[in-house]
């Protein structure tokens, strides 16, 4: 079997276009457009690229897109003051603080300070708690992107066996909660899981989010399964590889996301969607 490729690049472009139409309709009705504010502290090269991309794509669909670039030596107090300023500004609908933060700043304290109604990353404990309770506040962007791709790939998720590999706050845990909400039977596997290949073999849906290149092998995959690869690993030759051995898995799976061009592009599209969701919840 050769798997169908799940085209995240196309799905993300479509989602952005749809959000762009909604923003245009707000503007045509004389309403303010949603405002997305991304905060970058320091000079991490990958973070700089991500922030520039978020800034550009938000502007492209007509949002008020602002990036706040702060020096690496910014104190925690100064960053908290910036967040307080954005929280208080009615024109700000979404606040995203790009991670990782410099070591001298307590990430948890910063996330906790963001108004949960503007937390478009979905990382505030209030939003994580709502998700754990089966309700939805703002949902983390990458997990949301995974779910949109799955819903596009499969007619129904109800009753399917889903195995999530990885238990991070940013991806593994929230994607498991979303799969549960979609009535999947969910297993969260992690570094201490015994016989991971056997666990993965049960899955109708595999979500790999571990950050280890090509760790998931083709013979771990149940024939016909749907594979969502969240990993983006830079290889020594400069190329990108996912957490799944794509060449092997594509021979067995029913459908699979490529890297790049799978989950990655969906993340920013979902950030824009969250910004519109936050706007509507706060300003109607
Ligand atoms: N750094 C890498 N991924 C993310 C993300 O989803 N959100 C934030 N804020 N920072 C990141």
PDB file of C-alpha atoms in Angstrom, residues 36 38 48-61 63-69 268 271-272:
ATOM      1  CA  UNK A  36      -2.294  39.756  17.038  1.00  0.00           C
ATOM      2  CA  UNK A  38       3.748  38.376  19.150  1.00  0.00           C
ATOM      3  CA  UNK A  48      13.213  34.851  14.775  1.00  0.00           C
ATOM      4  CA  UNK A  49      12.120  32.948  11.660  1.00  0.00           C
ATOM      5  CA  UNK A  50       8.876  31.746  13.296  1.00  0.00           C
ATOM      6  CA  UNK A  51       7.991  35.211  14.587  1.00  0.00           C
ATOM      7  CA  UNK A  52       8.646  36.839  11.208  1.00  0.00           C
ATOM      8  CA  UNK A  53       6.430  34.223   9.582  1.00  0.00           C
ATOM      9  CA  UNK A  54       3.598  34.761  12.109  1.00  0.00           C
ATOM     10  CA  UNK A  55       3.856  38.531  11.662  1.00  0.00           C
ATOM     11  CA  UNK A  56       3.769  38.301   7.863  1.00  0.00           C
ATOM     12  CA  UNK A  57       0.901  35.802   7.574  1.00  0.00           C
ATOM     13  CA  UNK A  58      -1.292  37.710  10.072  1.00  0.00           C
ATOM     14  CA  UNK A  59      -0.749  40.932   8.115  1.00  0.00           C
ATOM     15  CA  UNK A  60      -1.420  39.134   4.832  1.00  0.00           C
ATOM     16  CA  UNK A  61      -4.984  38.251   5.889  1.00  0.00           C
ATOM     17  CA  UNK A  63      -5.135  41.464  10.809  1.00  0.00           C
ATOM     18  CA  UNK A  64      -3.418  44.169  12.813  1.00  0.00           C
ATOM     19  CA  UNK A  65      -0.141  42.299  13.196  1.00  0.00           C
ATOM     20  CA  UNK A  66       2.465  43.561  15.659  1.00  0.00           C
ATOM     21  CA  UNK A  67       5.755  41.940  16.689  1.00  0.00           C
ATOM     22  CA  UNK A  68       7.459  43.191  19.840  1.00  0.00           C
ATOM     23  CA  UNK A  69      11.168  42.353  19.635  1.00  0.00           C
ATOM     24  CA  UNK A 268       0.361  29.392  12.149  1.00  0.00           C
ATOM     25  CA  UNK A 271      -2.846  30.741  15.515  1.00  0.00           C
ATOM     26  CA  UNK A 272      -4.737  33.071  13.182  1.00  0.00           C
TER      27      UNK A 272
END
